[in-house]
XYZ file of N, CA and C in Angstrom:
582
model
N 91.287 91.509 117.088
C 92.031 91.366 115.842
C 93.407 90.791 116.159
N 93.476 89.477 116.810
C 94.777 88.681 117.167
C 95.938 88.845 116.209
N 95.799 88.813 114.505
C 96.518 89.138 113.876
C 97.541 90.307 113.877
N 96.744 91.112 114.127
C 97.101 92.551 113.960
C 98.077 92.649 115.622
N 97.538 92.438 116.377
C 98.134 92.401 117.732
C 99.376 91.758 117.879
N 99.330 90.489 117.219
C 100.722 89.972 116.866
C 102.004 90.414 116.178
N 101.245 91.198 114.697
C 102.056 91.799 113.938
C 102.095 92.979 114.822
N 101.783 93.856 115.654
C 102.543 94.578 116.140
C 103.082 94.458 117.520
N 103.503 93.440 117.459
C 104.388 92.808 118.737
C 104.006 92.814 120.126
N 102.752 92.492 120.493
C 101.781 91.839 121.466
C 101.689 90.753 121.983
N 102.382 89.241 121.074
C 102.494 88.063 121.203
C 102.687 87.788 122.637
N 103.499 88.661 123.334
C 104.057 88.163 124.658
C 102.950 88.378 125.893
N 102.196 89.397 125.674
C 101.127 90.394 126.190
C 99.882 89.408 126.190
N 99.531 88.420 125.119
C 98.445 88.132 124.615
C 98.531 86.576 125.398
N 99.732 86.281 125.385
C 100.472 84.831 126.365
C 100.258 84.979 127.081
N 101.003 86.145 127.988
C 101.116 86.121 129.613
C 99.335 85.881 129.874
N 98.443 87.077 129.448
C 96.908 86.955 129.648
C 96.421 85.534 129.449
N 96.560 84.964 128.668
C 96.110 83.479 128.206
C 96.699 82.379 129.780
N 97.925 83.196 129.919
C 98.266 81.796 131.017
C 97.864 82.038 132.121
N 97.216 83.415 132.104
C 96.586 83.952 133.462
C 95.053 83.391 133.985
N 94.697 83.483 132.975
C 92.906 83.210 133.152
C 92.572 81.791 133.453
N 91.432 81.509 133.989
C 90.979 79.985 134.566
C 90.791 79.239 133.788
N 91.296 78.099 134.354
C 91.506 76.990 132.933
C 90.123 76.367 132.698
N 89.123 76.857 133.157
C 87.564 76.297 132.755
C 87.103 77.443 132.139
N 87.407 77.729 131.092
C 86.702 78.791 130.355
C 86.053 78.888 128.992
N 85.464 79.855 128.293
C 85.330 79.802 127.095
C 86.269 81.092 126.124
N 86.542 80.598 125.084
C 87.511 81.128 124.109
C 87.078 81.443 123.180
N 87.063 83.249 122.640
C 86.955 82.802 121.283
C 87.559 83.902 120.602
N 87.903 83.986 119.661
C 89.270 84.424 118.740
C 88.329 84.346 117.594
N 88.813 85.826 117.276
C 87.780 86.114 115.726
C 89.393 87.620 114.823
N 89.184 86.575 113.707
C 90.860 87.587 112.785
C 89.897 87.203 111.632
N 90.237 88.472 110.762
C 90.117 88.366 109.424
C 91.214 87.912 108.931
N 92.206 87.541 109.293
C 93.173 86.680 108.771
C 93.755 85.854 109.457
N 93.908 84.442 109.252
C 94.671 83.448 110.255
C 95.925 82.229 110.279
N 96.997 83.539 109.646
C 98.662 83.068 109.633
C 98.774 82.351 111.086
N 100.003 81.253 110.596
C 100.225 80.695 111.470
C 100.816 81.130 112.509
N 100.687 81.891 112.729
C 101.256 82.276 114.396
C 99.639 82.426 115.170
N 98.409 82.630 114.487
C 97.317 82.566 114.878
C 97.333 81.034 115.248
N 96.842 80.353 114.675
C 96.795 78.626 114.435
C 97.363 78.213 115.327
N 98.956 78.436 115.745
C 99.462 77.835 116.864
C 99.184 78.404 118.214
N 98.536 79.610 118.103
C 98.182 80.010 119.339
C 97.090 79.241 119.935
N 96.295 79.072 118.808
C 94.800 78.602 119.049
C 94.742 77.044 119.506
N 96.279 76.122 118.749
C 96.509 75.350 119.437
C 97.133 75.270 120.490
N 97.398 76.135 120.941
C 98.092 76.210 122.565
C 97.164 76.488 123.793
N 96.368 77.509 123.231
C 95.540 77.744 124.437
C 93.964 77.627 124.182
N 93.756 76.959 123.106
C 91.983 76.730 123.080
C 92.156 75.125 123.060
N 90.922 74.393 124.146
C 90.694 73.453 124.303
C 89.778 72.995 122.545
N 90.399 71.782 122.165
C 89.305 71.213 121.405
C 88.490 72.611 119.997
N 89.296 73.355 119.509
C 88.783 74.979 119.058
C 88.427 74.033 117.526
N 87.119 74.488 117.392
C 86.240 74.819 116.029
C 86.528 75.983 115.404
N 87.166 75.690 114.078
C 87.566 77.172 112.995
C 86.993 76.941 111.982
N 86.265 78.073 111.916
C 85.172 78.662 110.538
C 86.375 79.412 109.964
N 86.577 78.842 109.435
C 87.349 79.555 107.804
C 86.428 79.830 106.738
N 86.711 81.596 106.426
C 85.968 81.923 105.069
C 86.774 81.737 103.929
N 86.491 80.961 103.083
C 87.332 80.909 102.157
C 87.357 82.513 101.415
N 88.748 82.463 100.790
C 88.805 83.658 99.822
C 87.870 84.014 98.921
N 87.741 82.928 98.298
C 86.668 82.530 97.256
C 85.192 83.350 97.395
N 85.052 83.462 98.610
C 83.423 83.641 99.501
C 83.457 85.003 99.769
N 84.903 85.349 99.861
C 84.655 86.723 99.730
C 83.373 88.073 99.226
N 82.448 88.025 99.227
C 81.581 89.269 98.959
C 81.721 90.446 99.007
N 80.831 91.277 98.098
C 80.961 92.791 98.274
C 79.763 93.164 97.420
N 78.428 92.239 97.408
C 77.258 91.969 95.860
C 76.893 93.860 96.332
N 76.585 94.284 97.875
C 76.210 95.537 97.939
C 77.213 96.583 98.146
N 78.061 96.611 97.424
C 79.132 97.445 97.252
C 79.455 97.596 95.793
N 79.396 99.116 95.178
C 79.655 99.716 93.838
C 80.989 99.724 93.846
N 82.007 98.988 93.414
C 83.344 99.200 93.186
C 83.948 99.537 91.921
N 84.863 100.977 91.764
C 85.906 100.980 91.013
C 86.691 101.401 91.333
N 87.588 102.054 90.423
C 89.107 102.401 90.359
C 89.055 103.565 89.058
N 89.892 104.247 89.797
C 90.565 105.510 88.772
C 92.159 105.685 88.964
N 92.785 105.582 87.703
C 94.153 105.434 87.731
C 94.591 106.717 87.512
N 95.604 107.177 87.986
C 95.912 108.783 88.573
C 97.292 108.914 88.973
N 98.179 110.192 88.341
C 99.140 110.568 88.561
C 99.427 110.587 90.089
N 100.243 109.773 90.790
C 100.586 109.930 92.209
C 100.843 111.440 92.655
N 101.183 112.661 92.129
C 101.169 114.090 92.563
C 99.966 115.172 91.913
N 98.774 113.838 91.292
C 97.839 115.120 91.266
C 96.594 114.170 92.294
N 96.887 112.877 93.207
C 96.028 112.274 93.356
C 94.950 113.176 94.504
N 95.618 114.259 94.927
C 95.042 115.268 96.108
C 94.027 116.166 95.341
N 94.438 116.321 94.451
C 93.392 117.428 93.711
C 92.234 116.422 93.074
N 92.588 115.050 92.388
C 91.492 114.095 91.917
C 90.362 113.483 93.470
N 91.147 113.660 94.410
C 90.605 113.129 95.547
C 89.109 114.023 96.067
N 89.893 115.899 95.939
C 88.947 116.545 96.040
C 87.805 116.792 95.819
N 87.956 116.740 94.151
C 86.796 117.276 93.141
C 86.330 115.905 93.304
N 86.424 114.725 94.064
C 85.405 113.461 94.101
C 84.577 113.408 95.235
N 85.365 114.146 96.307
C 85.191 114.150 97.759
C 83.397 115.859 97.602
N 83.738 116.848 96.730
C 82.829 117.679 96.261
C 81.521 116.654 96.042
N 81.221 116.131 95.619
C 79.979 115.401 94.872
C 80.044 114.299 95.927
N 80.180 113.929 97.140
C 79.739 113.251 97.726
C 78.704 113.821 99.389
N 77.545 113.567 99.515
C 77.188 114.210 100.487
C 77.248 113.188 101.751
N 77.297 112.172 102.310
C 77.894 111.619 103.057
C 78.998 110.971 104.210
N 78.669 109.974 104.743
C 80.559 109.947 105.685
C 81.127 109.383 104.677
N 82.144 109.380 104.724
C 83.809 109.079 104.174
C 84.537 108.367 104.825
N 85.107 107.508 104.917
C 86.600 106.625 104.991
C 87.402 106.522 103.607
N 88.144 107.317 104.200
C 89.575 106.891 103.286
C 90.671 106.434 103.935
N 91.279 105.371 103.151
C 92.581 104.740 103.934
C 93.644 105.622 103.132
N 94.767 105.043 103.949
C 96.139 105.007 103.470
C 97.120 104.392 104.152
N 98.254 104.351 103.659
C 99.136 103.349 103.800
C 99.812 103.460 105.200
N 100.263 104.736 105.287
C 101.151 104.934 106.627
C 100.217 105.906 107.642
N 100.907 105.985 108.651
C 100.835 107.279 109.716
C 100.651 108.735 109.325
N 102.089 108.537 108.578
C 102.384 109.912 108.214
C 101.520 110.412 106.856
N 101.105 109.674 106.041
C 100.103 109.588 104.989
C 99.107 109.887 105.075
N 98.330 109.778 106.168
C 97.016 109.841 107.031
C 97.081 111.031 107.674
N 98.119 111.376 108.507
C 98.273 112.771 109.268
C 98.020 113.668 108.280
N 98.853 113.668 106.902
C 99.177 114.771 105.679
C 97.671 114.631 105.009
N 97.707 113.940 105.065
C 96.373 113.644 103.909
C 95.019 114.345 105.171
N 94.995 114.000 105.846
C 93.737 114.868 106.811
C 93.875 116.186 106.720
N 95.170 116.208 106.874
C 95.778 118.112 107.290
C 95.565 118.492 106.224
N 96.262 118.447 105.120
C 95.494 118.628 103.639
C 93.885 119.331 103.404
N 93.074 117.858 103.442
C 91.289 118.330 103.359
C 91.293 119.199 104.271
N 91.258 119.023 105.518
C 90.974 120.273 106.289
C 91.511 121.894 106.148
N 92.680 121.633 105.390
C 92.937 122.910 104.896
C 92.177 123.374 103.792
N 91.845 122.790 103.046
C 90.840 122.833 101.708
C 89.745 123.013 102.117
N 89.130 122.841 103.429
C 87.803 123.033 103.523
C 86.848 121.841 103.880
N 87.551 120.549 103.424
C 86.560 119.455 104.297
C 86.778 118.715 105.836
N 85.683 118.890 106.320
C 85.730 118.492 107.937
C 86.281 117.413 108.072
N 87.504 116.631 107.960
C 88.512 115.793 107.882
C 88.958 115.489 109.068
N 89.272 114.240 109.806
C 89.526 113.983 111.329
C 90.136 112.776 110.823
N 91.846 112.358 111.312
C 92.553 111.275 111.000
C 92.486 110.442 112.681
N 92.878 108.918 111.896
C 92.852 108.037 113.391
C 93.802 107.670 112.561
N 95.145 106.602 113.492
C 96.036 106.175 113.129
C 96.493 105.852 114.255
N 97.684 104.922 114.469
C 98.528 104.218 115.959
C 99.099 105.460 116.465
N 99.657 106.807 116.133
C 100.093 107.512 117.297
C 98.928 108.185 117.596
N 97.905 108.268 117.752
C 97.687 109.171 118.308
C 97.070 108.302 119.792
N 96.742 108.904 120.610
C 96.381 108.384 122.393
C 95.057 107.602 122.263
N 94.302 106.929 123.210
C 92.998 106.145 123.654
C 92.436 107.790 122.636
N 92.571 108.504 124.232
C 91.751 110.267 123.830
C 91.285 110.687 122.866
N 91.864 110.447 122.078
C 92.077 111.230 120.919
C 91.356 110.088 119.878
N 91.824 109.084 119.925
C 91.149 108.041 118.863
C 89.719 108.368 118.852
N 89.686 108.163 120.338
C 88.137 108.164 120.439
C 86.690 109.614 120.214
N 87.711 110.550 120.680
C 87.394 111.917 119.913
C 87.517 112.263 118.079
N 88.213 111.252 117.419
C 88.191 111.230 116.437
C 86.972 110.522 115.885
N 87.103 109.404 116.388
C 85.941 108.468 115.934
C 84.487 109.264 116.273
N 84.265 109.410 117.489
C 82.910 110.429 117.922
C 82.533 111.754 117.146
N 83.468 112.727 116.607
C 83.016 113.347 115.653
C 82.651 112.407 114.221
N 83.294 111.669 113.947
C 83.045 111.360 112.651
C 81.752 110.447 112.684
N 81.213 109.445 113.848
C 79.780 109.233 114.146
C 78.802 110.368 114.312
N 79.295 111.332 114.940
C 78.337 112.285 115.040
C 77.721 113.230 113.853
N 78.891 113.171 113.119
C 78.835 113.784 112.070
C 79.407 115.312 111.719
N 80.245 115.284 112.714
C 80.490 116.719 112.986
C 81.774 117.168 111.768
N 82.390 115.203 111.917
C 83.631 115.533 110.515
C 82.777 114.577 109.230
N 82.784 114.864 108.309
C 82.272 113.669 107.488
C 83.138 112.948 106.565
N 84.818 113.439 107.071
C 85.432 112.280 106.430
C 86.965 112.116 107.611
N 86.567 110.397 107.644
C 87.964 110.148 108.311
C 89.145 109.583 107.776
N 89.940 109.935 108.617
C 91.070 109.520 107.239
C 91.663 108.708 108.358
N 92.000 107.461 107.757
C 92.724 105.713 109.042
C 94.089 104.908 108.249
N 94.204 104.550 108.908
C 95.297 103.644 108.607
C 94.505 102.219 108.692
N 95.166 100.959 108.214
C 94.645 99.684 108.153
C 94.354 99.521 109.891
N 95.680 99.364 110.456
C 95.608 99.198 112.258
C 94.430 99.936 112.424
N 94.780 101.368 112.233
C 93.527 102.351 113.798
C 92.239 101.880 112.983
N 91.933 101.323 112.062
C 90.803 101.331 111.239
C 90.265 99.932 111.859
N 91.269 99.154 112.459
C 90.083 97.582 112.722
C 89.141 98.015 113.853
N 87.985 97.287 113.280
C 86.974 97.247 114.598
C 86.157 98.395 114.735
N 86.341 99.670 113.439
C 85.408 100.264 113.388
C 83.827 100.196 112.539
N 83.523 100.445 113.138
C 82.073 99.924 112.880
C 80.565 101.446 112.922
N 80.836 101.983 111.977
C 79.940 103.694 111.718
C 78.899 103.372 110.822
N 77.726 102.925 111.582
C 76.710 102.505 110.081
C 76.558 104.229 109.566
N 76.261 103.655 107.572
C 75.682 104.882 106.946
C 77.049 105.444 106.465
N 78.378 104.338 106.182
C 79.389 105.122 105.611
C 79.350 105.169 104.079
N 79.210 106.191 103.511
C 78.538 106.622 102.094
C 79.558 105.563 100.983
N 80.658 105.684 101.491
C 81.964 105.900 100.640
C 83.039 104.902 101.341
N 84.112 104.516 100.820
C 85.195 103.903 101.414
C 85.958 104.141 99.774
N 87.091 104.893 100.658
C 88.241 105.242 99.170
C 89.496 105.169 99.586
N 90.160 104.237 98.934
C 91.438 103.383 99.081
C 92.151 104.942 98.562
N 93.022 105.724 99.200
C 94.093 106.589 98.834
C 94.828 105.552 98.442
N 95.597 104.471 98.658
C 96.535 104.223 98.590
C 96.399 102.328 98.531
N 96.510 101.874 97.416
C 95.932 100.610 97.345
C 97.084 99.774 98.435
N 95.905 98.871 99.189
C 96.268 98.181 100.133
C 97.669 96.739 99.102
N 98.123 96.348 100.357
C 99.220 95.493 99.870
C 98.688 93.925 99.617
N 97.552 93.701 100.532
C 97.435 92.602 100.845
C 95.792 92.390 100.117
N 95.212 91.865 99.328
C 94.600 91.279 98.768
C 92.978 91.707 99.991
N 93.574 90.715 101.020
C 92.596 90.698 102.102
C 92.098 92.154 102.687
N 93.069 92.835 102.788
C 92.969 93.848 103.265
C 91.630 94.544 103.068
N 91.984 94.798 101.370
C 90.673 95.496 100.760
C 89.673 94.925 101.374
N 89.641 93.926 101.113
C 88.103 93.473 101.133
C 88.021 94.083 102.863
N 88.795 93.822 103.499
C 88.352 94.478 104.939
C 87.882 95.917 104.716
N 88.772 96.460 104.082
C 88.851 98.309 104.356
C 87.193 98.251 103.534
N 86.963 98.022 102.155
C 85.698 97.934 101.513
C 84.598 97.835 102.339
N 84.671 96.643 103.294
C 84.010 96.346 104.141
C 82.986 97.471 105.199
N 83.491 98.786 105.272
C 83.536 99.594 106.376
C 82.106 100.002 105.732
N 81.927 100.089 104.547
C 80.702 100.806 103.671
C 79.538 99.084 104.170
N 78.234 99.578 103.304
C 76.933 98.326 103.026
C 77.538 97.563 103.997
N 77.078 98.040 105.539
C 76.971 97.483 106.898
C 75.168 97.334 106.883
N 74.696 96.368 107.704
C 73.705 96.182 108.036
C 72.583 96.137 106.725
N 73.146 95.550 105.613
C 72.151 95.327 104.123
C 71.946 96.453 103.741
N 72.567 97.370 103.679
C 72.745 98.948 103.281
C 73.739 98.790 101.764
N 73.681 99.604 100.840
C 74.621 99.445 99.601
C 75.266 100.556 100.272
N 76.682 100.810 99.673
C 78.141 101.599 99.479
C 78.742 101.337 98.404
N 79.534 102.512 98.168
C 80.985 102.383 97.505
C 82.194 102.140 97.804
N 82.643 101.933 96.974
C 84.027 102.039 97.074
C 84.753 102.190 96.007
N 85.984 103.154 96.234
C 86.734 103.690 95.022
C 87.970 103.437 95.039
N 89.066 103.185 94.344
C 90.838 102.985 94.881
C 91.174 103.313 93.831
N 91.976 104.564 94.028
C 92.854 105.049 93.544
C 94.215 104.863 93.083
N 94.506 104.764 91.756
C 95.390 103.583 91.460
C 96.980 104.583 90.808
N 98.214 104.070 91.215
C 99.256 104.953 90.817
C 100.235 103.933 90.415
N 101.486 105.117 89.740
C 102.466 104.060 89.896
C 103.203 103.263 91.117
């Protein structure tokens, strides 16, 4: 996810590696989004590079049930619940920050649902102990941030519910994305505030 690596200040990290490796090689660079600081990379260090651009337009989601429920921002924990009750499946829910994700896990789990957050502080360790219960099934809902959330990949996720509507257009369609893996249908729900 070159994008993401960039936006969190990797650029230099992602260079040095690029000027390291043998100059007879193959390249390939895959972003769900590709701002120009992508583009010029790709012209710097890919020979001759072929880019498949999805247009916006092409965007899909035909096996994905999508809505929205618009909701007081201080009762959205209690609307979250009684939705999270009637679902028997895994769960992804996003949200916006760190600290949003930490509260919001700590929360369900105090209430009673097997709730396990991923997000940028926490260690390799721990990500990955997060993620492994929630494949295993041991938590059936994780709670991520956009970052700790790229590149996960849990077939059989029932649900995908935006706590906190994403900023960026694209986004959604990524976070949505996490549900109707492998020609499977999902939902998705986003919760809408002031």
């Amino acid at each position: 996810e070159a994008d993401r690596m960039l936006d969190m200040g990797f650029a230099e990290d992602v260079e040095f590696i690029l000027s390291s490796v043998p100059k007879h090689r193959q390249t390939l660079l895959f972003s769900a989004t590709m701002p120009d600081n992508i583009m010029r990379l790709t012209d710097r260090y890919m020979k001759h590079p072929v880019k498949i651009l999805l247009d916006t337009d092409e965007l899909s989601a035909d096996l994905i049930d999508q809505t929205y429920l618009v909701v007081e921002e201080r009762k959205k924990l209690y609307h979250l619940s009684e939705i999270l009750k009637t679902i028997s499946g895994k769960i992804i829910i996003f949200c916006s920050t760190k600290h949003r994700t930490r509260r919001l896990a700590y929360d369900l789990h105090k209430t009673g649902f097997r709730a396990v957050a991923i997000h940028g502080d926490l260690s390799k360790h721990q990500r990955e102990e997060s993620i492994g219960r929630f494949k295993e099934g041991r938590s059936q809902i994780l709670v991520a941030t956009d970052v700790a959330a790229r590149g996960i990949d849990v077939p059989q996720v029932e649900q995908v519910i935006n706590y906190d509507v994403p900023m960026d257009p694209l986004m959604y369609f990524h976070r949505i994305g996490r549900t109707a893996r492998a020609g499977e249908s999902g939902k998705a729900l986003t919760l809408v505030s002031q």
